[in-house]
Amino acid sequence: SGLVAHAARARGLTPRSRDVRSSRRHHCAVRASSSPSSSAPSSREVGRDDAADDDGVALTRFDGGARASTSDVSEDTDANESLAMHSLRGAVHRRAVLASVVLASGVGDGAWLGERQASASAGPDYALPGPYRVRALPQLEHTCSKCFPMCVGLSCLSRIRVFVPKADVEPDALFPVIGKKTPSTTRTSASEALRYASEPPYPVAIITPGFLIDGESYSSIARRLCSWGYVVVMYTKTESVAGGTLDDEVSAAILGDLISWVDSDVTIGPYANPDQVYLIGHSRGGKISMLQALRDERVKAIALLDPVDNTVYAPLGPGFPSALAAMKANPARVPPLVVVGGVYGGECAPSGSNYEEFFAASPRGVAAKGHDAWGFSCGAGHFDFIDEATFVQKVICPDGSMDPSVTRDLCAALVVAHGERVLRPDESSDAETLERTLGSLRSQFTDRGVAFDSVHKLK
């Protein structure tokens, strides 16, 4: 009964008690106990956005090729508050409760996930929101000056949305009273899973959208990843069918320039670690992410969501190289990889250029850098990976058999779990991390009345 109670509370707990620690990020295992915690939980959901994210004042900033202009900057992003508190936040580590009691189902070669008897497992639950709150920065614009003359004028411009993790800081932790024991200095329940959140800088995750898809269409996955302590960048290139499109080489160059810009930007730079980059790409964006990852040592992990290589609509040729061929030619350059694909891709993600081929081209053994690729298929359509497909997109590509929200939840959990196993590993093996994540997903889907048997592990 203690396990069930803590699992139920795992969806939305932030403890009031926190302490100041100088150690880096740690993961602590869950210990089953029927004794209740004496520290009262906050009503704020773990990983939830600040209530003021969509309110605030207009801000315009000019910084080289970047310009910010928006009316939806929160009070948390106020410039004065950011400058005054940044040094303090950098020294404070938040202790967050993450009750990670999971039902983990075994996964074997070719097995249907969820067929085996569930067993109890403990550890961080990456299928749930993380310990950080999500702070949305003002919309930015950046021009890739390095891309000239491959692109000129507005074609080099990208619109950017950034999510930054926010760890709450208790006043008692910042200004302790000598000789007074605060609640943050006492552990009140052995059954609580303690996750020590790290200070900035955080790993940088950049999401590259599919062909002519708005970057903010991946906000649900971006927010989940940010809640686990990642600076997440979504961007939209300036291209259209009528106004002209950019080839894959130019698109990869824009992505590479964006990685450099994140480090130099005065707003994002203090929070971001440009040497720990995690690329996530959907559709054509998956191909572009892989092309850049193969040539950029800053990229340490990559996630491909229903990726597409060359097709009849973008055949092999100048400006349109094959990412699959590049992976096969340079297996040692491929970062640790997770691939999730939909079986209803149709002509939008045709066989021979889709997720199955990317997984098959992933390195094995020594070339895998200690992390064998994860690959999954599910009953999704090509546009089920974005937050809301347009009418035209639904007409072009077939629907999947799964609810799109289920597809996004699956992707969000696997993207987080993959990033953590590579960039911030704990004592769990990759197999344990994966089983724990899939077990939690299966339990959630069962609670929602959703069948989990359309999710397959690739082999």
Coordinates of N, CA and C in Angstrom, one line a residue, residues 61-270:
R61 N 15.4 43.2 -27.6 CA 16.8 43.2 -27.4 C 17.5 43.0 -28.7
F62 N 18.6 43.7 -29.0 CA 19.4 43.5 -30.2 C 20.8 43.0 -29.7
D63 N 21.1 41.9 -30.3 CA 22.4 41.3 -29.9 C 23.0 40.6 -31.1
G64 N 23.7 41.3 -31.9 CA 24.3 40.8 -33.2 C 23.1 40.4 -34.1
G65 N 23.1 39.1 -34.4 CA 22.0 38.6 -35.3 C 20.8 38.3 -34.6
A66 N 20.7 38.4 -33.3 CA 19.5 38.0 -32.5 C 18.7 39.2 -32.1
R67 N 17.4 39.0 -32.1 CA 16.4 40.0 -31.6 C 15.3 39.3 -30.9
A68 N 15.0 39.8 -29.7 CA 13.8 39.3 -29.0 C 12.8 40.3 -28.9
S69 N 11.5 40.0 -29.2 CA 10.4 40.9 -29.2 C 9.2 40.1 -28.9
T70 N 8.6 40.3 -27.7 CA 7.4 39.5 -27.3 C 6.7 40.1 -26.1
S71 N 5.5 39.7 -25.9 CA 4.8 40.2 -24.7 C 4.5 39.1 -23.7
D72 N 5.1 37.9 -24.0 CA 4.8 36.8 -23.1 C 6.1 36.3 -22.3
V73 N 6.8 37.3 -21.7 CA 7.9 36.9 -20.9 C 7.4 37.0 -19.4
S74 N 7.7 36.0 -18.6 CA 7.2 35.9 -17.3 C 7.9 36.7 -16.3
E75 N 7.4 36.9 -15.1 CA 8.0 37.7 -14.1 C 9.4 37.0 -13.7
D76 N 9.4 35.7 -13.9 CA 10.7 34.9 -13.6 C 11.8 35.3 -14.5
T77 N 11.5 35.9 -15.7 CA 12.6 36.2 -16.6 C 12.9 37.7 -16.6
D78 N 12.4 38.4 -15.6 CA 12.7 39.8 -15.5 C 14.2 40.0 -15.4
A79 N 14.7 40.9 -16.2 CA 16.2 41.1 -16.3 C 16.8 41.4 -14.9
N80 N 16.2 42.3 -14.1 CA 16.8 42.6 -12.9 C 16.9 41.4 -11.9
E81 N 15.7 40.7 -11.9 CA 15.7 39.5 -11.0 C 16.7 38.5 -11.4
S82 N 16.9 38.3 -12.8 CA 17.8 37.3 -13.3 C 19.2 37.6 -12.9
L83 N 19.6 38.9 -13.1 CA 21.0 39.3 -12.7 C 21.3 39.3 -11.2
A84 N 20.3 39.6 -10.4 CA 20.5 39.7 -9.0 C 20.5 38.3 -8.4
M85 N 19.8 37.3 -8.9 CA 19.7 36.0 -8.3 C 20.5 35.0 -8.9
H86 N 21.1 35.2 -10.1 CA 21.8 34.1 -10.8 C 22.9 33.5 -10.0
S87 N 23.7 34.4 -9.4 CA 24.9 33.9 -8.6 C 24.4 33.0 -7.4
L88 N 23.3 33.4 -6.8 CA 22.8 32.7 -5.7 C 22.2 31.3 -6.2
R89 N 21.5 31.3 -7.3 CA 20.9 30.1 -7.8 C 22.0 29.1 -8.2
G90 N 23.1 29.7 -8.7 CA 24.2 28.8 -9.2 C 24.8 28.0 -8.0
A91 N 24.6 28.5 -6.8 CA 25.2 27.8 -5.6 C 24.2 26.9 -4.9
V92 N 23.0 27.0 -5.3 CA 21.9 26.3 -4.5 C 21.4 25.1 -5.3
H93 N 21.4 23.9 -4.7 CA 20.8 22.7 -5.3 C 19.5 22.4 -4.7
R94 N 18.5 22.1 -5.5 CA 17.2 21.8 -5.0 C 17.0 20.4 -4.7
R95 N 16.5 20.0 -3.6 CA 16.1 18.6 -3.3 C 14.7 18.4 -3.7
A96 N 14.4 17.6 -4.6 CA 13.0 17.4 -5.1 C 12.6 16.0 -4.9
V97 N 11.4 15.8 -4.4 CA 10.8 14.5 -4.2 C 10.3 13.9 -5.5
L98 N 10.8 12.7 -5.9 CA 10.3 12.1 -7.1 C 10.0 10.6 -6.7
A99 N 8.8 10.4 -6.4 CA 8.4 9.0 -6.0 C 8.3 8.2 -7.2
S100 N 9.3 7.4 -7.4 CA 9.5 6.7 -8.7 C 9.2 5.2 -8.6
V101 N 8.1 4.9 -8.1 CA 7.7 3.5 -7.9 C 7.1 3.0 -9.2
V102 N 7.6 2.1 -9.9 CA 7.2 1.8 -11.3 C 6.9 0.3 -11.4
L103 N 6.0 0.0 -12.3 CA 5.8 -1.4 -12.6 C 6.5 -1.6 -13.9
A104 N 7.6 -2.4 -13.9 CA 8.4 -2.5 -15.1 C 8.1 -3.9 -15.7
S105 N 7.9 -3.9 -17.0 CA 7.6 -5.1 -17.7 C 8.9 -5.5 -18.5
G106 N 9.2 -6.8 -18.6 CA 10.4 -7.2 -19.3 C 10.3 -6.9 -20.8
V107 N 11.4 -6.7 -21.4 CA 11.5 -6.5 -22.9 C 12.5 -7.4 -23.4
G108 N 12.1 -8.2 -24.4 CA 13.0 -9.2 -25.0 C 13.1 -9.0 -26.5
D109 N 14.0 -9.6 -27.1 CA 14.1 -9.5 -28.6 C 12.8 -9.9 -29.3
G110 N 12.2 -9.0 -30.0 CA 11.0 -9.3 -30.7 C 9.7 -9.4 -29.9
A111 N 9.8 -9.1 -28.6 CA 8.7 -9.3 -27.7 C 7.7 -8.1 -27.8
W112 N 6.4 -8.4 -27.6 CA 5.4 -7.3 -27.5 C 5.6 -6.8 -26.1
L113 N 5.8 -5.5 -26.0 CA 5.9 -4.9 -24.7 C 4.7 -5.0 -23.9
G114 N 4.8 -5.4 -22.7 CA 3.7 -5.5 -21.8 C 3.1 -6.9 -21.7
E115 N 3.7 -7.9 -22.4 CA 3.2 -9.3 -22.3 C 3.7 -10.0 -21.1
R116 N 4.8 -9.6 -20.6 CA 5.4 -10.3 -19.4 C 4.8 -9.8 -18.1
Q117 N 5.0 -10.6 -17.1 CA 4.5 -10.3 -15.8 C 5.2 -9.1 -15.2
A118 N 4.5 -8.0 -14.8 CA 5.1 -6.8 -14.3 C 5.7 -7.1 -12.9
S119 N 6.8 -6.4 -12.6 CA 7.5 -6.6 -11.3 C 7.9 -5.2 -10.8
A120 N 8.1 -5.1 -9.5 CA 8.4 -3.8 -8.9 C 9.8 -3.4 -9.2
S121 N 10.0 -2.1 -9.5 CA 11.4 -1.6 -9.8 C 11.4 -0.2 -9.2
A122 N 12.6 0.3 -8.9 CA 12.8 1.6 -8.3 C 13.8 2.4 -9.0
G123 N 13.6 3.7 -9.0 CA 14.6 4.6 -9.6 C 13.9 5.8 -10.2
P124 N 14.6 6.7 -10.8 CA 13.9 7.9 -11.4 C 12.9 7.5 -12.5
D125 N 11.8 8.1 -12.5 CA 10.7 7.7 -13.4 C 10.7 8.8 -14.5
Y126 N 11.3 8.5 -15.6 CA 11.4 9.4 -16.7 C 10.1 9.5 -17.5
A127 N 9.1 8.7 -17.2 CA 7.8 8.8 -17.9 C 6.9 9.9 -17.2
L128 N 7.4 10.5 -16.2 CA 6.7 11.6 -15.5 C 7.4 12.9 -15.6
P129 N 6.8 14.0 -15.4 CA 7.5 15.3 -15.4 C 8.6 15.3 -14.3
G130 N 9.7 16.0 -14.6 CA 10.8 16.1 -13.8 C 10.7 17.1 -12.6
P131 N 11.8 17.3 -11.8 CA 11.7 18.1 -10.7 C 11.7 19.6 -10.9
Y132 N 12.1 20.1 -12.2 CA 12.2 21.5 -12.4 C 10.8 22.1 -13.0
R133 N 10.6 23.3 -12.7 CA 9.6 24.1 -13.4 C 10.1 24.6 -14.7
V134 N 9.2 24.9 -15.6 CA 9.7 25.3 -17.0 C 9.5 26.8 -17.1
R135 N 10.5 27.4 -17.5 CA 10.4 28.9 -17.8 C 10.6 29.1 -19.3
A136 N 9.6 29.8 -19.9 CA 9.6 30.1 -21.3 C 10.2 31.5 -21.5
L137 N 11.3 31.6 -22.2 CA 11.9 32.9 -22.5 C 11.2 33.6 -23.7
P138 N 11.4 34.9 -23.9 CA 10.8 35.6 -25.0 C 11.2 34.9 -26.3
Q139 N 10.3 35.1 -27.3 CA 10.7 34.6 -28.6 C 11.9 35.3 -29.2
L140 N 12.8 34.6 -29.7 CA 14.0 35.2 -30.3 C 14.1 35.0 -31.8
E141 N 15.0 35.8 -32.4 CA 15.3 35.6 -33.8 C 16.8 35.6 -34.0
H142 N 17.2 34.7 -34.9 CA 18.7 34.7 -35.1 C 19.0 34.5 -36.6
T143 N 19.9 35.2 -37.1 CA 20.3 35.1 -38.5 C 21.7 34.4 -38.6
C144 N 21.7 33.4 -39.4 CA 23.0 32.6 -39.5 C 23.9 33.4 -40.5
S145 N 24.8 34.2 -39.9 CA 25.7 35.0 -40.8 C 26.7 34.1 -41.4
K146 N 27.1 32.9 -40.8 CA 28.1 32.0 -41.3 C 27.6 31.3 -42.5
C147 N 26.3 31.3 -42.7 CA 25.7 30.5 -43.8 C 25.7 31.2 -45.1
F148 N 26.1 32.5 -45.1 CA 26.2 33.2 -46.4 C 27.4 32.7 -47.2
P149 N 27.3 32.5 -48.5 CA 26.2 32.8 -49.4 C 25.3 31.6 -49.6
M150 N 25.4 30.6 -48.8 CA 24.5 29.4 -49.0 C 23.0 29.9 -48.9
C151 N 22.8 30.8 -48.0 CA 21.5 31.4 -47.9 C 21.7 32.9 -47.7
V152 N 20.7 33.7 -48.1 CA 20.8 35.2 -48.1 C 19.6 35.8 -47.5
G153 N 19.7 36.9 -46.9 CA 18.5 37.7 -46.4 C 17.7 36.9 -45.4
L154 N 16.4 37.0 -45.6 CA 15.5 36.4 -44.6 C 15.6 34.8 -44.6
S155 N 16.1 34.3 -45.7 CA 16.2 32.8 -45.7 C 17.2 32.3 -44.7
C156 N 18.1 33.1 -44.1 CA 19.0 32.7 -43.1 C 18.4 33.0 -41.7
L157 N 17.2 33.5 -41.6 CA 16.6 33.8 -40.3 C 15.8 32.7 -39.7
S158 N 15.9 32.5 -38.4 CA 15.2 31.5 -37.7 C 14.5 32.1 -36.5
R159 N 13.2 31.7 -36.3 CA 12.5 32.1 -35.1 C 12.7 31.1 -34.0
I160 N 13.0 31.5 -32.8 CA 13.5 30.6 -31.8 C 12.6 30.7 -30.5
R161 N 12.3 29.6 -29.9 CA 11.6 29.6 -28.6 C 12.5 28.7 -27.7
V162 N 12.8 29.2 -26.5 CA 13.7 28.5 -25.6 C 12.9 28.3 -24.2
F163 N 13.1 27.1 -23.7 CA 12.6 26.7 -22.4 C 13.8 26.5 -21.5
V164 N 13.8 27.1 -20.3 CA 14.9 27.0 -19.4 C 14.4 26.4 -18.1
P165 N 15.1 25.5 -17.5 CA 14.7 24.9 -16.2 C 14.8 25.9 -15.1
K166 N 13.8 25.8 -14.1 CA 13.9 26.7 -13.0 C 13.8 25.8 -11.7
A167 N 14.8 25.9 -10.8 CA 14.7 25.2 -9.6 C 14.3 26.2 -8.5
D168 N 13.3 26.0 -7.8 CA 12.8 26.9 -6.7 C 13.9 27.0 -5.6
V169 N 14.0 28.1 -5.0 CA 14.9 28.4 -3.9 C 14.2 28.9 -2.7
E170 N 14.3 28.2 -1.6 CA 13.6 28.6 -0.4 C 14.4 29.7 0.3
P171 N 13.7 30.8 0.8 CA 14.4 31.9 1.5 C 15.2 31.3 2.7
D172 N 14.7 30.3 3.4 CA 15.4 29.8 4.5 C 16.8 29.1 4.1
A173 N 16.8 28.7 2.9 CA 18.0 28.1 2.4 C 19.1 29.1 2.0
L174 N 18.6 30.3 1.5 CA 19.5 31.4 1.1 C 20.0 32.1 2.3
F175 N 19.1 32.3 3.4 CA 19.5 33.1 4.5 C 19.2 32.2 5.8
P176 N 20.1 31.2 6.1 CA 19.9 30.4 7.2 C 20.2 31.1 8.5
V177 N 19.5 30.7 9.6 CA 19.7 31.2 10.9 C 20.6 30.3 11.6
I178 N 21.7 30.9 12.1 CA 22.7 30.1 12.8 C 22.1 29.4 14.0
G179 N 22.3 28.1 14.1 CA 21.8 27.3 15.3 C 20.4 26.8 15.1
K180 N 19.7 27.3 14.0 CA 18.3 26.9 13.9 C 18.3 25.8 12.8
K181 N 17.7 24.7 13.1 CA 17.5 23.5 12.2 C 16.3 23.7 11.4
T182 N 16.5 23.9 10.0 CA 15.3 24.1 9.2 C 14.8 22.8 8.7
P183 N 13.6 22.7 8.1 CA 13.0 21.5 7.7 C 13.9 20.8 6.6
S184 N 14.6 21.7 5.8 CA 15.4 21.1 4.7 C 16.6 20.3 5.2
T185 N 16.9 20.4 6.5 CA 18.1 19.6 7.0 C 17.7 18.2 7.5
T186 N 16.5 17.9 7.4 CA 16.0 16.6 8.0 C 15.3 15.8 7.0
R187 N 15.6 14.5 6.8 CA 14.9 13.6 6.0 C 13.8 13.0 6.9
T188 N 12.6 13.1 6.4 CA 11.4 12.7 7.2 C 10.8 11.4 6.7
S189 N 11.2 10.9 5.6 CA 10.6 9.6 5.1 C 11.6 8.8 4.3
A190 N 11.9 7.6 4.7 CA 12.8 6.8 3.9 C 12.3 6.3 2.6
S191 N 10.9 6.5 2.5 CA 10.3 6.0 1.2 C 10.3 7.0 0.1
E192 N 10.8 8.3 0.4 CA 10.8 9.3 -0.6 C 12.1 9.1 -1.5
A193 N 11.9 9.3 -2.8 CA 13.0 9.2 -3.7 C 13.6 10.6 -3.8
L194 N 14.8 10.8 -3.4 CA 15.4 12.1 -3.5 C 16.3 12.3 -4.7
R195 N 16.0 13.3 -5.5 CA 16.8 13.6 -6.7 C 17.4 15.0 -6.5
Y196 N 18.7 15.0 -6.5 CA 19.4 16.3 -6.3 C 19.6 17.0 -7.6
A197 N 19.0 18.1 -7.8 CA 19.0 18.8 -9.1 C 20.3 19.6 -9.2
S198 N 20.9 19.5 -10.4 CA 22.2 20.2 -10.6 C 22.0 21.7 -10.8
E199 N 23.1 22.4 -10.6 CA 23.1 23.8 -10.9 C 23.4 24.1 -12.4
P200 N 23.1 25.3 -12.9 CA 23.6 25.6 -14.3 C 25.1 25.5 -14.4
P201 N 25.6 25.2 -15.6 CA 24.9 25.1 -16.9 C 24.3 23.8 -17.1
Y202 N 23.2 23.7 -17.9 CA 22.5 22.5 -18.2 C 22.8 22.0 -19.6
P203 N 22.6 20.7 -19.9 CA 22.7 20.3 -21.2 C 21.8 21.0 -22.2
V204 N 22.2 21.2 -23.4 CA 21.3 21.9 -24.4 C 20.7 20.9 -25.3
A205 N 19.4 20.9 -25.4 CA 18.6 20.1 -26.4 C 18.0 20.9 -27.4
I206 N 18.3 20.6 -28.7 CA 17.8 21.4 -29.8 C 16.9 20.5 -30.7
I207 N 15.7 20.9 -30.9 CA 14.7 20.2 -31.6 C 14.6 20.8 -33.0
T208 N 14.9 19.9 -34.0 CA 14.8 20.4 -35.4 C 13.5 19.8 -36.0
P209 N 12.6 20.7 -36.5 CA 11.3 20.3 -37.0 C 11.4 19.6 -38.4
G210 N 10.3 18.9 -38.7 CA 10.2 18.4 -40.0 C 10.0 19.4 -41.1
F211 N 9.9 19.0 -42.3 CA 9.7 19.9 -43.5 C 8.5 20.8 -43.3
L212 N 8.7 22.1 -43.3 CA 7.7 23.1 -43.2 C 6.8 23.0 -42.0
I213 N 7.3 22.4 -40.9 CA 6.6 22.3 -39.7 C 7.1 23.3 -38.7
D214 N 6.2 24.0 -38.0 CA 6.6 25.0 -37.0 C 7.4 24.4 -35.9
G215 N 8.4 25.0 -35.4 CA 9.2 24.5 -34.4 C 8.5 24.3 -33.1
E216 N 7.5 25.1 -32.8 CA 6.8 25.1 -31.5 C 5.7 23.9 -31.5
S217 N 5.7 23.2 -32.6 CA 4.8 22.0 -32.7 C 5.3 20.9 -31.8
Y218 N 6.5 21.0 -31.2 CA 7.0 20.0 -30.4 C 7.1 20.5 -28.9
S219 N 6.3 21.4 -28.5 CA 6.3 22.0 -27.2 C 6.1 21.0 -26.1
S220 N 5.2 20.0 -26.3 CA 5.0 19.1 -25.2 C 6.2 18.3 -24.9
I221 N 6.9 17.8 -25.9 CA 8.2 17.1 -25.7 C 9.2 18.0 -25.1
A222 N 9.3 19.2 -25.6 CA 10.3 20.2 -25.1 C 10.1 20.5 -23.6
R223 N 8.8 20.7 -23.2 CA 8.5 21.0 -21.8 C 8.9 19.9 -20.9
R224 N 8.6 18.6 -21.3 CA 8.9 17.5 -20.5 C 10.5 17.4 -20.3
L225 N 11.2 17.6 -21.4 CA 12.6 17.5 -21.3 C 13.2 18.6 -20.5
C226 N 12.7 19.8 -20.6 CA 13.1 20.9 -19.8 C 12.9 20.7 -18.3
S227 N 11.8 20.0 -18.0 CA 11.4 19.7 -16.6 C 12.5 18.8 -15.9
W228 N 13.3 18.1 -16.7 CA 14.3 17.2 -16.2 C 15.7 17.9 -16.2
G229 N 15.7 19.2 -16.5 CA 17.0 19.9 -16.4 C 17.7 20.1 -17.6
Y230 N 17.0 20.5 -18.7 CA 17.7 20.7 -20.0 C 17.2 22.1 -20.5
V231 N 18.2 22.8 -21.1 CA 17.8 24.0 -21.9 C 17.3 23.6 -23.2
V232 N 16.1 23.8 -23.6 CA 15.5 23.2 -24.8 C 15.3 24.4 -25.8
V233 N 15.8 24.2 -27.0 CA 15.7 25.2 -28.1 C 14.8 24.6 -29.2
M234 N 13.7 25.3 -29.6 CA 12.9 24.9 -30.7 C 13.1 26.1 -31.7
Y235 N 13.2 25.8 -33.0 CA 13.4 26.8 -34.0 C 12.6 26.5 -35.3
T236 N 12.3 27.6 -36.0 CA 11.6 27.5 -37.2 C 12.3 28.3 -38.3
K237 N 12.8 27.6 -39.3 CA 13.5 28.3 -40.4 C 12.5 29.1 -41.3
T238 N 13.0 30.1 -42.0 CA 12.2 30.9 -42.9 C 12.2 30.2 -44.3
E239 N 11.2 29.4 -44.5 CA 11.1 28.8 -45.8 C 9.6 28.4 -46.1
S240 N 9.3 28.3 -47.3 CA 7.9 28.0 -47.7 C 7.9 27.4 -49.1
V241 N 6.8 26.7 -49.4 CA 6.8 26.2 -50.8 C 6.8 27.3 -51.8
A242 N 6.1 28.4 -51.6 CA 6.0 29.5 -52.5 C 7.3 30.3 -52.5
G243 N 7.8 30.5 -51.3 CA 9.0 31.4 -51.2 C 10.3 30.8 -51.3
G244 N 10.4 29.5 -51.4 CA 11.6 28.7 -51.6 C 12.0 28.0 -50.3
T245 N 12.7 26.9 -50.5 CA 13.1 26.0 -49.4 C 14.6 25.9 -49.4
L246 N 15.1 25.5 -48.2 CA 16.6 25.3 -48.1 C 16.9 23.8 -48.2
D247 N 18.1 23.6 -48.8 CA 18.5 22.2 -48.9 C 19.0 21.7 -47.6
D248 N 19.4 20.4 -47.5 CA 19.8 19.8 -46.3 C 21.1 20.2 -45.8
E249 N 22.0 20.6 -46.7 CA 23.4 21.0 -46.3 C 23.2 22.4 -45.6
V250 N 22.4 23.3 -46.2 CA 22.2 24.6 -45.6 C 21.5 24.5 -44.2
S251 N 20.5 23.6 -44.2 CA 19.8 23.4 -42.9 C 20.7 22.9 -41.8
A252 N 21.6 21.9 -42.2 CA 22.6 21.4 -41.2 C 23.5 22.5 -40.7
A253 N 23.9 23.4 -41.6 CA 24.8 24.5 -41.3 C 24.1 25.5 -40.3
I254 N 22.8 25.7 -40.6 CA 22.0 26.6 -39.7 C 21.9 26.0 -38.3
L255 N 21.7 24.7 -38.2 CA 21.7 24.0 -36.9 C 23.0 24.1 -36.2
G256 N 24.1 23.9 -36.9 CA 25.5 24.0 -36.3 C 25.7 25.4 -35.8
D257 N 25.3 26.4 -36.5 CA 25.4 27.8 -36.1 C 24.6 28.1 -34.9
L258 N 23.4 27.5 -34.8 CA 22.5 27.7 -33.7 C 23.2 27.1 -32.4
I259 N 23.9 26.0 -32.5 CA 24.6 25.5 -31.3 C 25.6 26.5 -30.8
S260 N 26.3 27.1 -31.7 CA 27.3 28.1 -31.2 C 26.6 29.4 -30.7
W261 N 25.5 29.8 -31.3 CA 24.8 30.9 -30.8 C 24.2 30.8 -29.4
V262 N 23.8 29.6 -29.1 CA 23.3 29.3 -27.7 C 24.3 29.7 -26.7
D263 N 25.5 29.3 -26.9 CA 26.6 29.6 -26.0 C 26.9 31.1 -25.8
S264 N 26.8 31.9 -27.0 CA 27.1 33.3 -27.0 C 26.0 34.2 -26.6
D265 N 24.8 33.7 -26.6 CA 23.6 34.6 -26.3 C 23.6 35.0 -24.8
V266 N 23.5 36.2 -24.5 CA 23.6 36.7 -23.2 C 22.4 36.2 -22.3
T267 N 21.3 35.9 -22.9 CA 20.2 35.4 -22.1 C 20.3 33.9 -21.8
I268 N 20.7 33.1 -22.8 CA 20.7 31.7 -22.7 C 22.0 31.1 -22.2
G269 N 23.1 31.8 -22.6 CA 24.4 31.3 -22.3 C 24.7 30.9 -20.9
P270 N 24.3 31.7 -19.9 CA 24.6 31.4 -18.5 C 24.0 30.0 -18.1

